[in-house]
Amino acid sequence: MAGERRVTGPRRVVTQLVLVTSVVGLLTGALGLGVVRQLERSTSLATSGDAALASAERTASVVDGRVGALLAQLELFATRGELAAFGDEAAAELAVALRVTDELDELTLYDSSGRPVAAAPDPPPDAAEPLAPVAPDGPDGARARLDVDGDAPTLVLTAPIESPAGTRVGVLVARAAIAPVVDEVTLPASDDGRVALVAPDGTTVADGDRQRVIDGYRQPLDALPSQRPVARVDGADGPALLAAAPLTTLDAVVVVEVSEAAIDGADGAALRGPAGVLLAVVLAIVLAVIATGRRLLRPLGPLADGVRRLTAGERGVRVDEAGIGEVADLARGFNHMAAALELRQRDLEAAERGARLNEERLRLVVEGVEGYAIVLLDVLGDVRTWNAGAARVTGRGAEELVGRRLTDLAAADEPITDPVPAATRAGRGEAEGWFVRPDGSRFWGELTVTALRRDDGAVSGYAAILQDVTERRAARHALEEALLREQQAAAELRHANVLKDEFLAVAAHEIRTPLAAILGSANVLAPGPFALDPAEAEEIRRIIWHHANDMHGIVERLLDVTELQAGRVRIEPRAIALRETLAQVVRASAHDLADREVALDVDAGEVVVDPRLLAHVAGNLVANAAKFSPPDAGVRVTAHVAGELLELTVTDEGPGIAPEDHERIFELFRQSSQTEPSARGMGLGLTIVRRYVELVGGEVTVESALGEGATFTVRLPLGPPAAQSVPSSGGRGTTVG
Amino acid sequence: VSATTILVADDQADLRRIVRILLTRGTSWEVVEAVDGDDAVAVAAQHDIDAAVLDQRMPGRNGIDVADVLRGRGFGGPIVIFSAYLEPEILAEAERLGVRSVPKGEIALLTEVLRAALFPDET
């Protein structure tokens, strides 16, 4: 029904349009008719007024002519000499004059004093009333005036009597009835209306209708404008058109009066023509409007129907494009629009299908992702959605987390900074740290939060990705550690290289001295003319022995250091008799000890230790003590078992070691800063001691002060040592080779 | 005519001993010893030496430094420096000072070198 109502809309509009147009046309027609009639009437009135005015002026000129003729006649009479004599002859003359003219009714002669002197026809002059005395230089010529005082209005003409000419001695006055003068004029004018002679005060003096004269009817002259004396007035017989023309010879006006009824009656037939045409035109317009409306309406119906079908979602709606002008354009436009709409709709549907497909794919992808927790957060940063990855990574279901914050999953002892504020500020926020699963296991999570914004830029929520990177982090750390180790190894290699150069320099220097002595000795022993005496020969032999021993010790220690550095030293503990082993070491150190006494104090029986290690450690310490002791000073060696440790001390009576050198003396190629230049060696002995001791997890310390000798204490673990990890405990030892 | 006196400076006692044996065997020369460079300068001042045998590497003054001091004092006798190898600038300095060098390994040459320098007429 709604559709129907919508369809009837345009039709009703067109119908209403036709109706309104018709009514407006009719009203316009009627109004036009009225206006036209009014215009016509005004025109006819104007025309009638002109005609009346012309008629009045024409009549006035005729009347003026008549009056003028009478005045001329009177002036002619006045020149008669007999009159100027004012005698009897004057009366006779008047009688003659009266007979000559039949238009004048009465002649009276007055002398200069205004006394009537003579009259014709023959009444006693006394009957006439005296005039005012005549001024000798009154106005020239004859004049006429109306006398309306009596029963019938009369025309009074006066002419001066001059004797001699130019000097007025009397006045000749003539009287005439108005009617004969005017009738001729007024009567023929009856077709165009009434013609009347009117006194200045409006009194009708002469008229075709004598009754008005008798009644003393006053024409409404006051209503006439002075410029064009024509006006509509309320005449004696109803509304009338009045026109007036003044006379020049007489103080009076000719009036023409035409009744409006007469005017309308005469113009009625003429007016019906234009009005009828107008009416016909209006009717034609109305009919044309109706016809056009119907022509418009007819094709609009299918168009409206098409709109309704299109609105209802129907496809392929097309309307007939036949029709006129804009309606056909409209139909074509409708068809184009319908086609465009269908195209657009198809595109939209395709896009929508694509979007749905993408959305579904994305949903499946997000849901299927297990490696990452992909989570949507609401505008407050609380969890809204939960995918399979989220469940797998965190070990928690959606019901646990929706409405909470992801950072709630962080390990309690290591809270994670919520990245949501950073995401709000910068669009993206990141955080990482330990997350805890319900089973208590931890994972190192990388949390990335990206702000989702509406078109207007406001944050509508966040997308969060949480990834378990524990392994990656471990791998990274391992890599970093490996790198660090590499760097350390490289640094060690560089250091080792420096040491090697130093080692070679030291070795060369150290070996050169005994070598030079041996070479010199060999030179001395060369055959020649001069034989050595036995004492000299023994001396040379001793020098060779001594320096060869030095070289041997140097080579031994260099080999020791090299083996320690290369990690090739094998530790093979076995049970040994401690006292015998140490006594053997002291005996082997005879060369280093020279003639010094060694006090050996051993408080232990059999111990399990690597004998070679023990020999190296004790031998080096004894050699070191002897080297830095005065020739007559003794060296004291003690050994005892303390718990799991074998404690060995070597004490000398040398110059002692400053505290700041206690560590330095164990470094490779380093010696106490107080060491006499002549006593300097390679700085290998104590280094070798420490390396050996540390190889089995023991330690070596020194107690000494300047001037008080020194005591070196070595503590070695006893019993079968654990599996040896030789290189790592060396500290400085390189693992390569 | 006093005996020919030779200064031997070396920080190694055994080497001094060997050099002494070499220089005094079959000659009438006398040897005065110094244990380092400074000692050499002092000993040279105390004795009327005819020649000097100096180890280049010694604590304190080295051989060239001692030679420089001796030449500065107007000592014109032969000076021999023990050294396996002399750096170029030390070699140049040695030439300037008229110092000869003998490698330690060729220590047997020492007597001949000194004899040739001290007594050029006795060939």
PDB file of N, CA and C in Angstrom, chain A residues 475-524:
ATOM      1  N   ALA A 475      68.516 -18.712  22.284  1.00  0.00           N
ATOM      2  CA  ALA A 475      69.460 -18.849  21.178  1.00  0.00           C
ATOM      3  C   ALA A 475      70.251 -17.561  21.021  1.00  0.00           C
ATOM      4  N   ARG A 476      69.517 -16.442  21.183  1.00  0.00           N
ATOM      5  CA  ARG A 476      70.179 -15.154  21.027  1.00  0.00           C
ATOM      6  C   ARG A 476      71.235 -14.988  22.117  1.00  0.00           C
ATOM      7  N   HIS A 477      70.820 -15.372  23.328  1.00  0.00           N
ATOM      8  CA  HIS A 477      71.780 -15.258  24.420  1.00  0.00           C
ATOM      9  C   HIS A 477      72.980 -16.161  24.191  1.00  0.00           C
ATOM     10  N   ALA A 478      72.676 -17.379  23.700  1.00  0.00           N
ATOM     11  CA  ALA A 478      73.773 -18.305  23.429  1.00  0.00           C
ATOM     12  C   ALA A 478      74.696 -17.699  22.390  1.00  0.00           C
ATOM     13  N   LEU A 479      74.064 -17.098  21.383  1.00  0.00           N
ATOM     14  CA  LEU A 479      74.839 -16.474  20.325  1.00  0.00           C
ATOM     15  C   LEU A 479      75.688 -15.348  20.903  1.00  0.00           C
ATOM     16  N   GLU A 480      75.042 -14.549  21.735  1.00  0.00           N
ATOM     17  CA  GLU A 480      75.765 -13.430  22.328  1.00  0.00           C
ATOM     18  C   GLU A 480      76.921 -13.939  23.186  1.00  0.00           C
ATOM     19  N   GLU A 481      76.611 -15.024  23.918  1.00  0.00           N
ATOM     20  CA  GLU A 481      77.669 -15.584  24.750  1.00  0.00           C
ATOM     21  C   GLU A 481      78.803 -16.122  23.899  1.00  0.00           C
ATOM     22  N   ALA A 482      78.380 -16.809  22.809  1.00  0.00           N
ATOM     23  CA  ALA A 482      79.399 -17.359  21.915  1.00  0.00           C
ATOM     24  C   ALA A 482      80.233 -16.230  21.341  1.00  0.00           C
ATOM     25  N   LEU A 483      79.534 -15.167  20.990  1.00  0.00           N
ATOM     26  CA  LEU A 483      80.240 -14.020  20.430  1.00  0.00           C
ATOM     27  C   LEU A 483      81.204 -13.453  21.460  1.00  0.00           C
ATOM     28  N   LEU A 484      80.662 -13.369  22.686  1.00  0.00           N
ATOM     29  CA  LEU A 484      81.502 -12.836  23.762  1.00  0.00           C
ATOM     30  C   LEU A 484      82.728 -13.732  23.943  1.00  0.00           C
ATOM     31  N   ARG A 485      82.449 -15.047  23.908  1.00  0.00           N
ATOM     32  CA  ARG A 485      83.563 -15.984  24.060  1.00  0.00           C
ATOM     33  C   ARG A 485      84.555 -15.822  22.925  1.00  0.00           C
ATOM     34  N   GLU A 486      83.990 -15.657  21.723  1.00  0.00           N
ATOM     35  CA  GLU A 486      84.857 -15.455  20.573  1.00  0.00           C
ATOM     36  C   GLU A 486      85.719 -14.225  20.769  1.00  0.00           C
ATOM     37  N   GLN A 487      85.035 -13.172  21.248  1.00  0.00           N
ATOM     38  CA  GLN A 487      85.765 -11.932  21.449  1.00  0.00           C
ATOM     39  C   GLN A 487      86.838 -12.118  22.516  1.00  0.00           C
ATOM     40  N   GLN A 488      86.422 -12.850  23.568  1.00  0.00           N
ATOM     41  CA  GLN A 488      87.404 -13.114  24.627  1.00  0.00           C
ATOM     42  C   GLN A 488      88.553 -13.938  24.082  1.00  0.00           C
ATOM     43  N   ALA A 489      88.166 -14.937  23.271  1.00  0.00           N
ATOM     44  CA  ALA A 489      89.196 -15.807  22.718  1.00  0.00           C
ATOM     45  C   ALA A 489      90.123 -14.990  21.835  1.00  0.00           C
ATOM     46  N   ALA A 490      89.495 -14.096  21.042  1.00  0.00           N
ATOM     47  CA  ALA A 490      90.313 -13.267  20.161  1.00  0.00           C
ATOM     48  C   ALA A 490      91.235 -12.398  21.001  1.00  0.00           C
ATOM     49  N   ALA A 491      90.651 -11.848  22.079  1.00  0.00           N
ATOM     50  CA  ALA A 491      91.463 -10.994  22.950  1.00  0.00           C
ATOM     51  C   ALA A 491      92.583 -11.822  23.566  1.00  0.00           C
ATOM     52  N   GLU A 492      92.220 -13.039  23.947  1.00  0.00           N
ATOM     53  CA  GLU A 492      93.233 -13.901  24.532  1.00  0.00           C
ATOM     54  C   GLU A 492      94.314 -14.249  23.516  1.00  0.00           C
ATOM     55  N   LEU A 493      93.823 -14.463  22.280  1.00  0.00           N
ATOM     56  CA  LEU A 493      94.786 -14.775  21.238  1.00  0.00           C
ATOM     57  C   LEU A 493      95.738 -13.615  21.034  1.00  0.00           C
ATOM     58  N   ARG A 494      95.150 -12.422  21.019  1.00  0.00           N
ATOM     59  CA  ARG A 494      95.999 -11.247  20.850  1.00  0.00           C
ATOM     60  C   ARG A 494      96.984 -11.148  22.007  1.00  0.00           C
ATOM     61  N   HIS A 495      96.425 -11.398  23.196  1.00  0.00           N
ATOM     62  CA  HIS A 495      97.266 -11.343  24.378  1.00  0.00           C
ATOM     63  C   HIS A 495      98.351 -12.415  24.294  1.00  0.00           C
ATOM     64  N   ALA A 496      97.901 -13.587  23.857  1.00  0.00           N
ATOM     65  CA  ALA A 496      98.852 -14.686  23.754  1.00  0.00           C
ATOM     66  C   ALA A 496      99.933 -14.355  22.745  1.00  0.00           C
ATOM     67  N   ASN A 497      99.517 -13.666  21.700  1.00  0.00           N
ATOM     68  CA  ASN A 497     100.490 -13.296  20.688  1.00  0.00           C
ATOM     69  C   ASN A 497     101.508 -12.315  21.273  1.00  0.00           C
ATOM     70  N   VAL A 498     100.981 -11.363  22.044  1.00  0.00           N
ATOM     71  CA  VAL A 498     101.871 -10.415  22.701  1.00  0.00           C
ATOM     72  C   VAL A 498     102.819 -11.179  23.627  1.00  0.00           C
ATOM     73  N   LEU A 499     102.206 -12.130  24.383  1.00  0.00           N
ATOM     74  CA  LEU A 499     103.002 -12.921  25.301  1.00  0.00           C
ATOM     75  C   LEU A 499     104.058 -13.731  24.565  1.00  0.00           C
ATOM     76  N   LYS A 500     103.631 -14.219  23.402  1.00  0.00           N
ATOM     77  CA  LYS A 500     104.562 -15.052  22.632  1.00  0.00           C
ATOM     78  C   LYS A 500     105.784 -14.223  22.223  1.00  0.00           C
ATOM     79  N   ASP A 501     105.460 -12.980  21.739  1.00  0.00           N
ATOM     80  CA  ASP A 501     106.575 -12.114  21.352  1.00  0.00           C
ATOM     81  C   ASP A 501     107.473 -11.841  22.558  1.00  0.00           C
ATOM     82  N   GLU A 502     106.795 -11.572  23.679  1.00  0.00           N
ATOM     83  CA  GLU A 502     107.528 -11.280  24.901  1.00  0.00           C
ATOM     84  C   GLU A 502     108.339 -12.516  25.323  1.00  0.00           C
ATOM     85  N   PHE A 503     107.640 -13.642  25.208  1.00  0.00           N
ATOM     86  CA  PHE A 503     108.234 -14.934  25.542  1.00  0.00           C
ATOM     87  C   PHE A 503     109.506 -15.163  24.736  1.00  0.00           C
ATOM     88  N   LEU A 504     109.374 -14.905  23.412  1.00  0.00           N
ATOM     89  CA  LEU A 504     110.530 -15.116  22.550  1.00  0.00           C
ATOM     90  C   LEU A 504     111.659 -14.165  22.922  1.00  0.00           C
ATOM     91  N   ALA A 505     111.236 -12.898  23.210  1.00  0.00           N
ATOM     92  CA  ALA A 505     112.258 -11.917  23.566  1.00  0.00           C
ATOM     93  C   ALA A 505     112.973 -12.335  24.853  1.00  0.00           C
ATOM     94  N   VAL A 506     112.124 -12.720  25.846  1.00  0.00           N
ATOM     95  CA  VAL A 506     112.686 -13.123  27.139  1.00  0.00           C
ATOM     96  C   VAL A 506     113.558 -14.359  26.968  1.00  0.00           C
ATOM     97  N   ALA A 507     113.012 -15.325  26.208  1.00  0.00           N
ATOM     98  CA  ALA A 507     113.739 -16.577  26.025  1.00  0.00           C
ATOM     99  C   ALA A 507     115.086 -16.312  25.347  1.00  0.00           C
ATOM    100  N   ALA A 508     115.034 -15.475  24.303  1.00  0.00           N
ATOM    101  CA  ALA A 508     116.269 -15.181  23.584  1.00  0.00           C
ATOM    102  C   ALA A 508     117.282 -14.540  24.531  1.00  0.00           C
ATOM    103  N   HIS A 509     116.762 -13.571  25.298  1.00  0.00           N
ATOM    104  CA  HIS A 509     117.672 -12.872  26.208  1.00  0.00           C
ATOM    105  C   HIS A 509     118.225 -13.804  27.279  1.00  0.00           C
ATOM    106  N   GLU A 510     117.306 -14.612  27.793  1.00  0.00           N
ATOM    107  CA  GLU A 510     117.726 -15.495  28.885  1.00  0.00           C
ATOM    108  C   GLU A 510     118.701 -16.556  28.400  1.00  0.00           C
ATOM    109  N   ILE A 511     118.456 -17.014  27.212  1.00  0.00           N
ATOM    110  CA  ILE A 511     119.312 -18.096  26.717  1.00  0.00           C
ATOM    111  C   ILE A 511     120.661 -17.548  26.259  1.00  0.00           C
ATOM    112  N   ARG A 512     120.616 -16.262  25.808  1.00  0.00           N
ATOM    113  CA  ARG A 512     121.843 -15.708  25.250  1.00  0.00           C
ATOM    114  C   ARG A 512     122.967 -15.638  26.302  1.00  0.00           C
ATOM    115  N   THR A 513     122.537 -15.276  27.518  1.00  0.00           N
ATOM    116  CA  THR A 513     123.567 -15.117  28.551  1.00  0.00           C
ATOM    117  C   THR A 513     124.316 -16.425  28.820  1.00  0.00           C
ATOM    118  N   PRO A 514     123.609 -17.533  29.152  1.00  0.00           N
ATOM    119  CA  PRO A 514     124.382 -18.766  29.337  1.00  0.00           C
ATOM    120  C   PRO A 514     125.047 -19.237  28.064  1.00  0.00           C
ATOM    121  N   LEU A 515     124.384 -18.940  26.951  1.00  0.00           N
ATOM    122  CA  LEU A 515     124.974 -19.378  25.695  1.00  0.00           C
ATOM    123  C   LEU A 515     126.310 -18.660  25.451  1.00  0.00           C
ATOM    124  N   ALA A 516     126.314 -17.356  25.740  1.00  0.00           N
ATOM    125  CA  ALA A 516     127.547 -16.585  25.545  1.00  0.00           C
ATOM    126  C   ALA A 516     128.668 -17.143  26.426  1.00  0.00           C
ATOM    127  N   ALA A 517     128.281 -17.501  27.645  1.00  0.00           N
ATOM    128  CA  ALA A 517     129.291 -18.044  28.566  1.00  0.00           C
ATOM    129  C   ALA A 517     129.828 -19.362  28.037  1.00  0.00           C
ATOM    130  N   ILE A 518     128.909 -20.189  27.543  1.00  0.00           N
ATOM    131  CA  ILE A 518     129.343 -21.492  27.033  1.00  0.00           C
ATOM    132  C   ILE A 518     130.220 -21.310  25.798  1.00  0.00           C
ATOM    133  N   LEU A 519     129.778 -20.349  24.922  1.00  0.00           N
ATOM    134  CA  LEU A 519     130.561 -20.089  23.722  1.00  0.00           C
ATOM    135  C   LEU A 519     131.966 -19.571  24.081  1.00  0.00           C
ATOM    136  N   GLY A 520     131.995 -18.653  25.026  1.00  0.00           N
ATOM    137  CA  GLY A 520     133.286 -18.098  25.468  1.00  0.00           C
ATOM    138  C   GLY A 520     134.179 -19.214  26.013  1.00  0.00           C
ATOM    139  N   SER A 521     133.537 -20.080  26.805  1.00  0.00           N
ATOM    140  CA  SER A 521     134.291 -21.195  27.375  1.00  0.00           C
ATOM    141  C   SER A 521     134.842 -22.078  26.278  1.00  0.00           C
ATOM    142  N   ALA A 522     134.040 -22.319  25.274  1.00  0.00           N
ATOM    143  CA  ALA A 522     134.477 -23.174  24.164  1.00  0.00           C
ATOM    144  C   ALA A 522     135.671 -22.527  23.472  1.00  0.00           C
ATOM    145  N   ASN A 523     135.624 -21.162  23.346  1.00  0.00           N
ATOM    146  CA  ASN A 523     136.745 -20.456  22.747  1.00  0.00           C
ATOM    147  C   ASN A 523     138.027 -20.638  23.574  1.00  0.00           C
ATOM    148  N   VAL A 524     137.863 -20.578  24.890  1.00  0.00           N
ATOM    149  CA  VAL A 524     139.018 -20.696  25.772  1.00  0.00           C
ATOM    150  C   VAL A 524     139.617 -22.103  25.663  1.00  0.00           C
TER     151      VAL A 524
END
